[in-house]
Amino acid sequence: MEKWPNCPECSSEYTYEDGNLLVCPECAHEWNPLAETANAETEIFIKDANGTTLKDGDAVTIIKDLKVKGSSSILKIGTKVKSIRLVEGDHDIDCKIDGFGPMKLKSQFVKKA
């Protein structure tokens, strides 16, 4: 007999397989175990300069004057950025800064506000 994971809703150990779903007989919760592992693998964990984990929608503050590539403008220290979006890559924060427009930032130059 194969051992299935406990129910994520009620932690019951009496789960069983029904097709490609797992079912809990105690709370009637159904879930796809393959979909949950796929979601866990695609989640991005990005930390700011202080080591605080960032999430989509957070507000951050710039901790260093940054030159804007292709422009003579500078993003000043203390500039607050609202509603960030985390992306993969070298510049891992996608945002819109008032007065500058759309911008990509590195998480090492921001702290959570």
PDB file of N, CA and C in Angstrom:
ATOM      1  N   MET A   1       0.843  -1.183   0.000  1.00  0.00           N
ATOM      2  CA  MET A   1       0.000   0.000   0.000  1.00  0.00           C
ATOM      3  C   MET A   1       0.888   1.246   0.000  1.00  0.00           C
ATOM      4  N   GLU A   2       0.582   2.169  -0.899  1.00  0.00           N
ATOM      5  CA  GLU A   2       1.390   3.376  -1.031  1.00  0.00           C
ATOM      6  C   GLU A   2       0.968   4.417   0.007  1.00  0.00           C
ATOM      7  N   LYS A   3       1.953   5.087   0.599  1.00  0.00           N
ATOM      8  CA  LYS A   3       1.697   6.108   1.616  1.00  0.00           C
ATOM      9  C   LYS A   3       1.527   7.451   0.918  1.00  0.00           C
ATOM     10  N   TRP A   4       0.352   8.076   1.078  1.00  0.00           N
ATOM     11  CA  TRP A   4       0.068   9.376   0.482  1.00  0.00           C
ATOM     12  C   TRP A   4       0.314  10.466   1.512  1.00  0.00           C
ATOM     13  N   PRO A   5       0.573  11.694   1.069  1.00  0.00           N
ATOM     14  CA  PRO A   5       0.790  12.787   2.032  1.00  0.00           C
ATOM     15  C   PRO A   5      -0.492  13.104   2.799  1.00  0.00           C
ATOM     16  N   ASN A   6      -0.337  13.675   3.977  1.00  0.00           N
ATOM     17  CA  ASN A   6      -1.487  14.081   4.783  1.00  0.00           C
ATOM     18  C   ASN A   6      -2.268  15.181   4.077  1.00  0.00           C
ATOM     19  N   CYS A   7      -3.536  15.300   4.428  1.00  0.00           N
ATOM     20  CA  CYS A   7      -4.416  16.321   3.853  1.00  0.00           C
ATOM     21  C   CYS A   7      -3.899  17.713   4.229  1.00  0.00           C
ATOM     22  N   PRO A   8      -3.769  18.636   3.264  1.00  0.00           N
ATOM     23  CA  PRO A   8      -3.295  19.989   3.590  1.00  0.00           C
ATOM     24  C   PRO A   8      -4.328  20.816   4.362  1.00  0.00           C
ATOM     25  N   GLU A   9      -5.589  20.407   4.350  1.00  0.00           N
ATOM     26  CA  GLU A   9      -6.641  21.142   5.057  1.00  0.00           C
ATOM     27  C   GLU A   9      -6.756  20.727   6.517  1.00  0.00           C
ATOM     28  N   CYS A  10      -6.883  19.412   6.760  1.00  0.00           N
ATOM     29  CA  CYS A  10      -7.145  18.950   8.131  1.00  0.00           C
ATOM     30  C   CYS A  10      -6.043  18.051   8.689  1.00  0.00           C
ATOM     31  N   SER A  11      -4.998  17.788   7.926  1.00  0.00           N
ATOM     32  CA  SER A  11      -3.849  16.959   8.317  1.00  0.00           C
ATOM     33  C   SER A  11      -4.208  15.504   8.580  1.00  0.00           C
ATOM     34  N   SER A  12      -5.283  15.049   8.005  1.00  0.00           N
ATOM     35  CA  SER A  12      -5.675  13.647   8.155  1.00  0.00           C
ATOM     36  C   SER A  12      -4.694  12.752   7.412  1.00  0.00           C
ATOM     37  N   GLU A  13      -4.408  11.607   7.991  1.00  0.00           N
ATOM     38  CA  GLU A  13      -3.481  10.669   7.355  1.00  0.00           C
ATOM     39  C   GLU A  13      -4.194   9.666   6.458  1.00  0.00           C
ATOM     40  N   TYR A  14      -5.525   9.719   6.387  1.00  0.00           N
ATOM     41  CA  TYR A  14      -6.311   8.727   5.656  1.00  0.00           C
ATOM     42  C   TYR A  14      -6.654   9.167   4.237  1.00  0.00           C
ATOM     43  N   THR A  15      -5.706   9.755   3.538  1.00  0.00           N
ATOM     44  CA  THR A  15      -5.954  10.199   2.171  1.00  0.00           C
ATOM     45  C   THR A  15      -5.868   9.022   1.215  1.00  0.00           C
ATOM     46  N   TYR A  16      -6.552   9.130   0.077  1.00  0.00           N
ATOM     47  CA  TYR A  16      -6.505   8.092  -0.942  1.00  0.00           C
ATOM     48  C   TYR A  16      -6.511   8.731  -2.321  1.00  0.00           C
ATOM     49  N   GLU A  17      -6.131   7.943  -3.312  1.00  0.00           N
ATOM     50  CA  GLU A  17      -6.041   8.424  -4.686  1.00  0.00           C
ATOM     51  C   GLU A  17      -7.336   8.145  -5.428  1.00  0.00           C
ATOM     52  N   ASP A  18      -7.797   9.134  -6.196  1.00  0.00           N
ATOM     53  CA  ASP A  18      -8.973   8.984  -7.055  1.00  0.00           C
ATOM     54  C   ASP A  18      -8.620   9.578  -8.411  1.00  0.00           C
ATOM     55  N   GLY A  19      -8.178   8.749  -9.326  1.00  0.00           N
ATOM     56  CA  GLY A  19      -7.693   9.239 -10.617  1.00  0.00           C
ATOM     57  C   GLY A  19      -6.355   9.920 -10.410  1.00  0.00           C
ATOM     58  N   ASN A  20      -6.247  11.183 -10.827  1.00  0.00           N
ATOM     59  CA  ASN A  20      -4.995  11.923 -10.599  1.00  0.00           C
ATOM     60  C   ASN A  20      -5.107  12.874  -9.406  1.00  0.00           C
ATOM     61  N   LEU A  21      -6.192  12.774  -8.630  1.00  0.00           N
ATOM     62  CA  LEU A  21      -6.387  13.604  -7.443  1.00  0.00           C
ATOM     63  C   LEU A  21      -6.190  12.791  -6.177  1.00  0.00           C
ATOM     64  N   LEU A  22      -5.863  13.480  -5.102  1.00  0.00           N
ATOM     65  CA  LEU A  22      -5.860  12.868  -3.783  1.00  0.00           C
ATOM     66  C   LEU A  22      -7.087  13.397  -3.038  1.00  0.00           C
ATOM     67  N   VAL A  23      -7.730  12.538  -2.248  1.00  0.00           N
ATOM     68  CA  VAL A  23      -8.965  12.884  -1.568  1.00  0.00           C
ATOM     69  C   VAL A  23      -8.827  12.588  -0.086  1.00  0.00           C
ATOM     70  N   CYS A  24      -9.383  13.466   0.736  1.00  0.00           N
ATOM     71  CA  CYS A  24      -9.425  13.263   2.182  1.00  0.00           C
ATOM     72  C   CYS A  24     -10.845  12.819   2.554  1.00  0.00           C
ATOM     73  N   PRO A  25     -11.020  11.643   3.150  1.00  0.00           N
ATOM     74  CA  PRO A  25     -12.367  11.197   3.503  1.00  0.00           C
ATOM     75  C   PRO A  25     -12.957  11.929   4.713  1.00  0.00           C
ATOM     76  N   GLU A  26     -12.119  12.579   5.502  1.00  0.00           N
ATOM     77  CA  GLU A  26     -12.620  13.245   6.702  1.00  0.00           C
ATOM     78  C   GLU A  26     -13.197  14.630   6.408  1.00  0.00           C
ATOM     79  N   CYS A  27     -12.533  15.425   5.540  1.00  0.00           N
ATOM     80  CA  CYS A  27     -13.032  16.781   5.253  1.00  0.00           C
ATOM     81  C   CYS A  27     -13.478  16.942   3.797  1.00  0.00           C
ATOM     82  N   ALA A  28     -13.349  15.895   2.985  1.00  0.00           N
ATOM     83  CA  ALA A  28     -13.755  15.869   1.574  1.00  0.00           C
ATOM     84  C   ALA A  28     -12.942  16.827   0.697  1.00  0.00           C
ATOM     85  N   HIS A  29     -11.742  17.186   1.142  1.00  0.00           N
ATOM     86  CA  HIS A  29     -10.873  18.061   0.342  1.00  0.00           C
ATOM     87  C   HIS A  29     -10.206  17.235  -0.752  1.00  0.00           C
ATOM     88  N   GLU A  30     -10.189  17.780  -1.984  1.00  0.00           N
ATOM     89  CA  GLU A  30      -9.517  17.140  -3.111  1.00  0.00           C
ATOM     90  C   GLU A  30      -8.421  18.062  -3.619  1.00  0.00           C
ATOM     91  N   TRP A  31      -7.273  17.492  -3.979  1.00  0.00           N
ATOM     92  CA  TRP A  31      -6.180  18.304  -4.509  1.00  0.00           C
ATOM     93  C   TRP A  31      -5.323  17.458  -5.436  1.00  0.00           C
ATOM     94  N   ASN A  32      -4.604  18.153  -6.304  1.00  0.00           N
ATOM     95  CA  ASN A  32      -3.699  17.520  -7.246  1.00  0.00           C
ATOM     96  C   ASN A  32      -2.278  17.678  -6.697  1.00  0.00           C
ATOM     97  N   PRO A  33      -1.628  16.603  -6.285  1.00  0.00           N
ATOM     98  CA  PRO A  33      -0.286  16.733  -5.701  1.00  0.00           C
ATOM     99  C   PRO A  33       0.760  17.219  -6.702  1.00  0.00           C
ATOM    100  N   LEU A  34       0.579  16.958  -7.982  1.00  0.00           N
ATOM    101  CA  LEU A  34       1.539  17.415  -8.992  1.00  0.00           C
ATOM    102  C   LEU A  34       1.441  18.914  -9.203  1.00  0.00           C
ATOM    103  N   ALA A  35       0.247  19.477  -9.129  1.00  0.00           N
ATOM    104  CA  ALA A  35       0.068  20.918  -9.308  1.00  0.00           C
ATOM    105  C   ALA A  35       0.704  21.687  -8.155  1.00  0.00           C
ATOM    106  N   GLU A  36       0.637  21.162  -6.945  1.00  0.00           N
ATOM    107  CA  GLU A  36       1.216  21.849  -5.789  1.00  0.00           C
ATOM    108  C   GLU A  36       2.732  21.855  -5.846  1.00  0.00           C
ATOM    109  N   THR A  37       3.348  20.780  -6.326  1.00  0.00           N
ATOM    110  CA  THR A  37       4.805  20.787  -6.432  1.00  0.00           C
ATOM    111  C   THR A  37       5.251  21.710  -7.552  1.00  0.00           C
ATOM    112  N   ALA A  38       4.460  21.834  -8.620  1.00  0.00           N
ATOM    113  CA  ALA A  38       4.802  22.752  -9.708  1.00  0.00           C
ATOM    114  C   ALA A  38       4.723  24.195  -9.227  1.00  0.00           C
ATOM    115  N   ASN A  39       3.725  24.534  -8.405  1.00  0.00           N
ATOM    116  CA  ASN A  39       3.613  25.893  -7.872  1.00  0.00           C
ATOM    117  C   ASN A  39       4.773  26.215  -6.949  1.00  0.00           C
ATOM    118  N   ALA A  40       5.209  25.263  -6.151  1.00  0.00           N
ATOM    119  CA  ALA A  40       6.308  25.497  -5.220  1.00  0.00           C
ATOM    120  C   ALA A  40       7.619  25.726  -5.973  1.00  0.00           C
ATOM    121  N   GLU A  41       7.772  25.081  -7.120  1.00  0.00           N
ATOM    122  CA  GLU A  41       9.009  25.227  -7.890  1.00  0.00           C
ATOM    123  C   GLU A  41       9.069  26.569  -8.615  1.00  0.00           C
ATOM    124  N   THR A  42       7.918  27.138  -8.996  1.00  0.00           N
ATOM    125  CA  THR A  42       7.923  28.368  -9.765  1.00  0.00           C
ATOM    126  C   THR A  42       7.934  29.612  -8.885  1.00  0.00           C
ATOM    127  N   GLU A  43       7.760  29.470  -7.598  1.00  0.00           N
ATOM    128  CA  GLU A  43       7.755  30.630  -6.705  1.00  0.00           C
ATOM    129  C   GLU A  43       9.164  31.214  -6.615  1.00  0.00           C
ATOM    130  N   ILE A  44       9.252  32.533  -6.685  1.00  0.00           N
ATOM    131  CA  ILE A  44      10.540  33.228  -6.674  1.00  0.00           C
ATOM    132  C   ILE A  44      10.788  33.797  -5.279  1.00  0.00           C
ATOM    133  N   PHE A  45      11.975  33.524  -4.734  1.00  0.00           N
ATOM    134  CA  PHE A  45      12.354  34.077  -3.443  1.00  0.00           C
ATOM    135  C   PHE A  45      13.472  35.079  -3.661  1.00  0.00           C
ATOM    136  N   ILE A  46      13.156  36.361  -3.435  1.00  0.00           N
ATOM    137  CA  ILE A  46      14.130  37.431  -3.626  1.00  0.00           C
ATOM    138  C   ILE A  46      14.221  38.210  -2.325  1.00  0.00           C
ATOM    139  N   LYS A  47      15.449  38.522  -1.916  1.00  0.00           N
ATOM    140  CA  LYS A  47      15.671  39.261  -0.675  1.00  0.00           C
ATOM    141  C   LYS A  47      16.249  40.629  -0.979  1.00  0.00           C
ATOM    142  N   ASP A  48      15.904  41.597  -0.117  1.00  0.00           N
ATOM    143  CA  ASP A  48      16.431  42.952  -0.292  1.00  0.00           C
ATOM    144  C   ASP A  48      17.828  43.051   0.316  1.00  0.00           C
ATOM    145  N   ALA A  49      18.371  44.253   0.395  1.00  0.00           N
ATOM    146  CA  ALA A  49      19.732  44.462   0.904  1.00  0.00           C
ATOM    147  C   ALA A  49      19.876  44.054   2.361  1.00  0.00           C
ATOM    148  N   ASN A  50      18.787  44.084   3.135  1.00  0.00           N
ATOM    149  CA  ASN A  50      18.825  43.707   4.544  1.00  0.00           C
ATOM    150  C   ASN A  50      18.507  42.234   4.780  1.00  0.00           C
ATOM    151  N   GLY A  51      18.177  41.486   3.730  1.00  0.00           N
ATOM    152  CA  GLY A  51      17.861  40.074   3.869  1.00  0.00           C
ATOM    153  C   GLY A  51      16.384  39.796   4.080  1.00  0.00           C
ATOM    154  N   THR A  52      15.529  40.802   3.967  1.00  0.00           N
ATOM    155  CA  THR A  52      14.090  40.617   4.109  1.00  0.00           C
ATOM    156  C   THR A  52      13.525  40.088   2.798  1.00  0.00           C
ATOM    157  N   THR A  53      12.666  39.076   2.867  1.00  0.00           N
ATOM    158  CA  THR A  53      12.069  38.500   1.673  1.00  0.00           C
ATOM    159  C   THR A  53      11.037  39.462   1.099  1.00  0.00           C
ATOM    160  N   LEU A  54      11.123  39.674  -0.214  1.00  0.00           N
ATOM    161  CA  LEU A  54      10.201  40.569  -0.911  1.00  0.00           C
ATOM    162  C   LEU A  54       9.098  39.760  -1.572  1.00  0.00           C
ATOM    163  N   LYS A  55       7.918  40.376  -1.736  1.00  0.00           N
ATOM    164  CA  LYS A  55       6.783  39.761  -2.412  1.00  0.00           C
ATOM    165  C   LYS A  55       6.245  40.744  -3.449  1.00  0.00           C
ATOM    166  N   ASP A  56       5.484  40.228  -4.406  1.00  0.00           N
ATOM    167  CA  ASP A  56       4.823  41.095  -5.372  1.00  0.00           C
ATOM    168  C   ASP A  56       3.914  42.067  -4.637  1.00  0.00           C
ATOM    169  N   GLY A  57       3.936  43.333  -5.045  1.00  0.00           N
ATOM    170  CA  GLY A  57       3.074  44.344  -4.449  1.00  0.00           C
ATOM    171  C   GLY A  57       3.697  45.099  -3.291  1.00  0.00           C
ATOM    172  N   ASP A  58       4.868  44.674  -2.823  1.00  0.00           N
ATOM    173  CA  ASP A  58       5.541  45.379  -1.726  1.00  0.00           C
ATOM    174  C   ASP A  58       5.997  46.769  -2.165  1.00  0.00           C
ATOM    175  N   ALA A  59       6.259  47.611  -1.187  1.00  0.00           N
ATOM    176  CA  ALA A  59       6.863  48.916  -1.436  1.00  0.00           C
ATOM    177  C   ALA A  59       8.306  48.852  -0.956  1.00  0.00           C
ATOM    178  N   VAL A  60       9.222  49.428  -1.721  1.00  0.00           N
ATOM    179  CA  VAL A  60      10.641  49.411  -1.369  1.00  0.00           C
ATOM    180  C   VAL A  60      11.203  50.818  -1.453  1.00  0.00           C
ATOM    181  N   THR A  61      12.351  51.019  -0.824  1.00  0.00           N
ATOM    182  CA  THR A  61      13.059  52.295  -0.847  1.00  0.00           C
ATOM    183  C   THR A  61      14.453  52.059  -1.415  1.00  0.00           C
ATOM    184  N   ILE A  62      14.901  52.938  -2.280  1.00  0.00           N
ATOM    185  CA  ILE A  62      16.234  52.831  -2.877  1.00  0.00           C
ATOM    186  C   ILE A  62      17.261  53.275  -1.840  1.00  0.00           C
ATOM    187  N   ILE A  63      18.335  52.481  -1.670  1.00  0.00           N
ATOM    188  CA  ILE A  63      19.322  52.764  -0.627  1.00  0.00           C
ATOM    189  C   ILE A  63      20.622  53.347  -1.158  1.00  0.00           C
ATOM    190  N   LYS A  64      20.702  53.587  -2.469  1.00  0.00           N
ATOM    191  CA  LYS A  64      21.923  54.117  -3.071  1.00  0.00           C
ATOM    192  C   LYS A  64      21.536  54.935  -4.292  1.00  0.00           C
ATOM    193  N   ASP A  65      22.226  56.051  -4.538  1.00  0.00           N
ATOM    194  CA  ASP A  65      21.974  56.813  -5.764  1.00  0.00           C
ATOM    195  C   ASP A  65      22.294  55.924  -6.963  1.00  0.00           C
ATOM    196  N   LEU A  66      21.349  55.819  -7.897  1.00  0.00           N
ATOM    197  CA  LEU A  66      21.519  54.948  -9.062  1.00  0.00           C
ATOM    198  C   LEU A  66      21.458  55.767 -10.344  1.00  0.00           C
ATOM    199  N   LYS A  67      22.432  55.565 -11.212  1.00  0.00           N
ATOM    200  CA  LYS A  67      22.417  56.204 -12.521  1.00  0.00           C
ATOM    201  C   LYS A  67      21.432  55.447 -13.402  1.00  0.00           C
ATOM    202  N   VAL A  68      20.635  56.193 -14.167  1.00  0.00           N
ATOM    203  CA  VAL A  68      19.681  55.587 -15.083  1.00  0.00           C
ATOM    204  C   VAL A  68      20.366  55.437 -16.427  1.00  0.00           C
ATOM    205  N   LYS A  69      20.504  54.203 -16.883  1.00  0.00           N
ATOM    206  CA  LYS A  69      21.213  53.931 -18.128  1.00  0.00           C
ATOM    207  C   LYS A  69      20.487  54.581 -19.309  1.00  0.00           C
ATOM    208  N   GLY A  70      21.230  55.274 -20.151  1.00  0.00           N
ATOM    209  CA  GLY A  70      20.659  55.933 -21.315  1.00  0.00           C
ATOM    210  C   GLY A  70      20.068  57.298 -21.015  1.00  0.00           C
ATOM    211  N   SER A  71      20.316  57.790 -19.816  1.00  0.00           N
ATOM    212  CA  SER A  71      19.767  59.084 -19.422  1.00  0.00           C
ATOM    213  C   SER A  71      20.766  59.776 -18.503  1.00  0.00           C
ATOM    214  N   SER A  72      20.625  61.077 -18.363  1.00  0.00           N
ATOM    215  CA  SER A  72      21.495  61.798 -17.438  1.00  0.00           C
ATOM    216  C   SER A  72      20.869  61.886 -16.050  1.00  0.00           C
ATOM    217  N   SER A  73      19.710  61.277 -15.870  1.00  0.00           N
ATOM    218  CA  SER A  73      18.997  61.318 -14.596  1.00  0.00           C
ATOM    219  C   SER A  73      19.598  60.352 -13.575  1.00  0.00           C
ATOM    220  N   ILE A  74      19.336  60.640 -12.315  1.00  0.00           N
ATOM    221  CA  ILE A  74      19.798  59.794 -11.213  1.00  0.00           C
ATOM    222  C   ILE A  74      18.610  59.507 -10.304  1.00  0.00           C
ATOM    223  N   LEU A  75      18.460  58.251  -9.902  1.00  0.00           N
ATOM    224  CA  LEU A  75      17.468  57.897  -8.884  1.00  0.00           C
ATOM    225  C   LEU A  75      18.114  58.150  -7.536  1.00  0.00           C
ATOM    226  N   LYS A  76      17.556  59.050  -6.772  1.00  0.00           N
ATOM    227  CA  LYS A  76      18.147  59.462  -5.496  1.00  0.00           C
ATOM    228  C   LYS A  76      17.881  58.444  -4.398  1.00  0.00           C
ATOM    229  N   ILE A  77      18.793  58.425  -3.434  1.00  0.00           N
ATOM    230  CA  ILE A  77      18.627  57.586  -2.257  1.00  0.00           C
ATOM    231  C   ILE A  77      17.344  58.009  -1.527  1.00  0.00           C
ATOM    232  N   GLY A  78      16.586  57.044  -1.051  1.00  0.00           N
ATOM    233  CA  GLY A  78      15.354  57.329  -0.343  1.00  0.00           C
ATOM    234  C   GLY A  78      14.117  57.383  -1.227  1.00  0.00           C
ATOM    235  N   THR A  79      14.279  57.217  -2.541  1.00  0.00           N
ATOM    236  CA  THR A  79      13.122  57.211  -3.433  1.00  0.00           C
ATOM    237  C   THR A  79      12.270  55.990  -3.127  1.00  0.00           C
ATOM    238  N   LYS A  80      10.968  56.208  -2.907  1.00  0.00           N
ATOM    239  CA  LYS A  80      10.066  55.118  -2.575  1.00  0.00           C
ATOM    240  C   LYS A  80       9.421  54.592  -3.845  1.00  0.00           C
ATOM    241  N   VAL A  81       9.399  53.268  -3.975  1.00  0.00           N
ATOM    242  CA  VAL A  81       8.817  52.601  -5.129  1.00  0.00           C
ATOM    243  C   VAL A  81       7.683  51.719  -4.622  1.00  0.00           C
ATOM    244  N   LYS A  82       6.479  51.913  -5.164  1.00  0.00           N
ATOM    245  CA  LYS A  82       5.309  51.153  -4.730  1.00  0.00           C
ATOM    246  C   LYS A  82       4.969  50.067  -5.733  1.00  0.00           C
ATOM    247  N   SER A  83       4.318  49.037  -5.266  1.00  0.00           N
ATOM    248  CA  SER A  83       3.774  47.956  -6.105  1.00  0.00           C
ATOM    249  C   SER A  83       4.819  47.328  -7.023  1.00  0.00           C
ATOM    250  N   ILE A  84       5.827  46.733  -6.428  1.00  0.00           N
ATOM    251  CA  ILE A  84       6.851  46.078  -7.237  1.00  0.00           C
ATOM    252  C   ILE A  84       6.340  44.732  -7.738  1.00  0.00           C
ATOM    253  N   ARG A  85       6.995  44.218  -8.778  1.00  0.00           N
ATOM    254  CA  ARG A  85       6.700  42.899  -9.310  1.00  0.00           C
ATOM    255  C   ARG A  85       8.029  42.166  -9.423  1.00  0.00           C
ATOM    256  N   LEU A  86       8.099  40.958  -8.878  1.00  0.00           N
ATOM    257  CA  LEU A  86       9.334  40.180  -8.898  1.00  0.00           C
ATOM    258  C   LEU A  86       9.418  39.380 -10.183  1.00  0.00           C
ATOM    259  N   VAL A  87      10.595  39.413 -10.801  1.00  0.00           N
ATOM    260  CA  VAL A  87      10.849  38.675 -12.034  1.00  0.00           C
ATOM    261  C   VAL A  87      12.196  37.975 -11.908  1.00  0.00           C
ATOM    262  N   GLU A  88      12.437  37.005 -12.770  1.00  0.00           N
ATOM    263  CA  GLU A  88      13.728  36.322 -12.770  1.00  0.00           C
ATOM    264  C   GLU A  88      14.705  37.102 -13.620  1.00  0.00           C
ATOM    265  N   GLY A  89      15.967  36.975 -13.282  1.00  0.00           N
ATOM    266  CA  GLY A  89      17.005  37.647 -14.056  1.00  0.00           C
ATOM    267  C   GLY A  89      17.907  38.480 -13.181  1.00  0.00           C
ATOM    268  N   ASP A  90      18.835  39.190 -13.833  1.00  0.00           N
ATOM    269  CA  ASP A  90      19.799  40.026 -13.131  1.00  0.00           C
ATOM    270  C   ASP A  90      19.102  41.185 -12.421  1.00  0.00           C
ATOM    271  N   HIS A  91      18.232  41.890 -13.120  1.00  0.00           N
ATOM    272  CA  HIS A  91      17.421  42.957 -12.535  1.00  0.00           C
ATOM    273  C   HIS A  91      16.092  42.294 -12.156  1.00  0.00           C
ATOM    274  N   ASP A  92      15.937  41.953 -10.881  1.00  0.00           N
ATOM    275  CA  ASP A  92      14.840  41.083 -10.464  1.00  0.00           C
ATOM    276  C   ASP A  92      13.610  41.799  -9.926  1.00  0.00           C
ATOM    277  N   ILE A  93      13.563  43.125 -10.020  1.00  0.00           N
ATOM    278  CA  ILE A  93      12.387  43.888  -9.615  1.00  0.00           C
ATOM    279  C   ILE A  93      11.916  44.720 -10.801  1.00  0.00           C
ATOM    280  N   ASP A  94      10.653  44.558 -11.160  1.00  0.00           N
ATOM    281  CA  ASP A  94      10.033  45.333 -12.226  1.00  0.00           C
ATOM    282  C   ASP A  94       9.061  46.295 -11.557  1.00  0.00           C
ATOM    283  N   CYS A  95       9.150  47.596 -11.878  1.00  0.00           N
ATOM    284  CA  CYS A  95       8.325  48.581 -11.175  1.00  0.00           C
ATOM    285  C   CYS A  95       8.100  49.807 -12.055  1.00  0.00           C
ATOM    286  N   LYS A  96       7.295  50.715 -11.528  1.00  0.00           N
ATOM    287  CA  LYS A  96       7.079  52.001 -12.174  1.00  0.00           C
ATOM    288  C   LYS A  96       7.390  53.067 -11.135  1.00  0.00           C
ATOM    289  N   ILE A  97       8.316  53.974 -11.462  1.00  0.00           N
ATOM    290  CA  ILE A  97       8.739  55.019 -10.539  1.00  0.00           C
ATOM    291  C   ILE A  97       8.155  56.339 -11.010  1.00  0.00           C
ATOM    292  N   ASP A  98       7.500  57.045 -10.084  1.00  0.00           N
ATOM    293  CA  ASP A  98       6.909  58.339 -10.419  1.00  0.00           C
ATOM    294  C   ASP A  98       7.991  59.294 -10.926  1.00  0.00           C
ATOM    295  N   GLY A  99       7.752  59.899 -12.071  1.00  0.00           N
ATOM    296  CA  GLY A  99       8.697  60.835 -12.653  1.00  0.00           C
ATOM    297  C   GLY A  99       9.710  60.191 -13.580  1.00  0.00           C
ATOM    298  N   PHE A 100       9.831  58.847 -13.543  1.00  0.00           N
ATOM    299  CA  PHE A 100      10.781  58.152 -14.407  1.00  0.00           C
ATOM    300  C   PHE A 100      10.091  57.180 -15.353  1.00  0.00           C
ATOM    301  N   GLY A 101       9.032  56.536 -14.898  1.00  0.00           N
ATOM    302  CA  GLY A 101       8.323  55.548 -15.707  1.00  0.00           C
ATOM    303  C   GLY A 101       8.747  54.137 -15.358  1.00  0.00           C
ATOM    304  N   PRO A 102       8.524  53.187 -16.280  1.00  0.00           N
ATOM    305  CA  PRO A 102       8.858  51.782 -16.011  1.00  0.00           C
ATOM    306  C   PRO A 102      10.363  51.599 -15.816  1.00  0.00           C
ATOM    307  N   MET A 103      10.726  50.743 -14.878  1.00  0.00           N
ATOM    308  CA  MET A 103      12.137  50.578 -14.519  1.00  0.00           C
ATOM    309  C   MET A 103      12.348  49.165 -13.999  1.00  0.00           C
ATOM    310  N   LYS A 104      13.560  48.658 -14.196  1.00  0.00           N
ATOM    311  CA  LYS A 104      13.974  47.390 -13.593  1.00  0.00           C
ATOM    312  C   LYS A 104      15.097  47.698 -12.611  1.00  0.00           C
ATOM    313  N   LEU A 105      14.996  47.113 -11.419  1.00  0.00           N
ATOM    314  CA  LEU A 105      15.981  47.352 -10.364  1.00  0.00           C
ATOM    315  C   LEU A 105      16.568  46.047  -9.880  1.00  0.00           C
ATOM    316  N   LYS A 106      17.744  46.143  -9.293  1.00  0.00           N
ATOM    317  CA  LYS A 106      18.351  45.004  -8.620  1.00  0.00           C
ATOM    318  C   LYS A 106      17.958  45.033  -7.149  1.00  0.00           C
ATOM    319  N   SER A 107      17.636  43.887  -6.595  1.00  0.00           N
ATOM    320  CA  SER A 107      17.165  43.829  -5.212  1.00  0.00           C
ATOM    321  C   SER A 107      18.254  44.229  -4.221  1.00  0.00           C
ATOM    322  N   GLN A 108      19.513  44.161  -4.581  1.00  0.00           N
ATOM    323  CA  GLN A 108      20.590  44.521  -3.670  1.00  0.00           C
ATOM    324  C   GLN A 108      20.673  46.021  -3.392  1.00  0.00           C
ATOM    325  N   PHE A 109      19.952  46.832  -4.183  1.00  0.00           N
ATOM    326  CA  PHE A 109      19.975  48.287  -3.993  1.00  0.00           C
ATOM    327  C   PHE A 109      18.678  48.838  -3.397  1.00  0.00           C
ATOM    328  N   VAL A 110      17.823  47.955  -2.857  1.00  0.00           N
ATOM    329  CA  VAL A 110      16.570  48.405  -2.258  1.00  0.00           C
ATOM    330  C   VAL A 110      16.393  47.759  -0.885  1.00  0.00           C
ATOM    331  N   LYS A 111      15.541  48.395  -0.075  1.00  0.00           N
ATOM    332  CA  LYS A 111      15.134  47.776   1.191  1.00  0.00           C
ATOM    333  C   LYS A 111      13.623  47.891   1.277  1.00  0.00           C
ATOM    334  N   LYS A 112      13.005  46.949   1.963  1.00  0.00           N
ATOM    335  CA  LYS A 112      11.561  46.941   2.104  1.00  0.00           C
ATOM    336  C   LYS A 112      11.126  48.152   2.925  1.00  0.00           C
ATOM    337  N   ALA A 113      10.106  48.852   2.438  1.00  0.00           N
ATOM    338  CA  ALA A 113       9.623  50.060   3.132  1.00  0.00           C
ATOM    339  C   ALA A 113       8.648  49.713   4.240  1.00  0.00           C
TER     340      ALA A 113
END
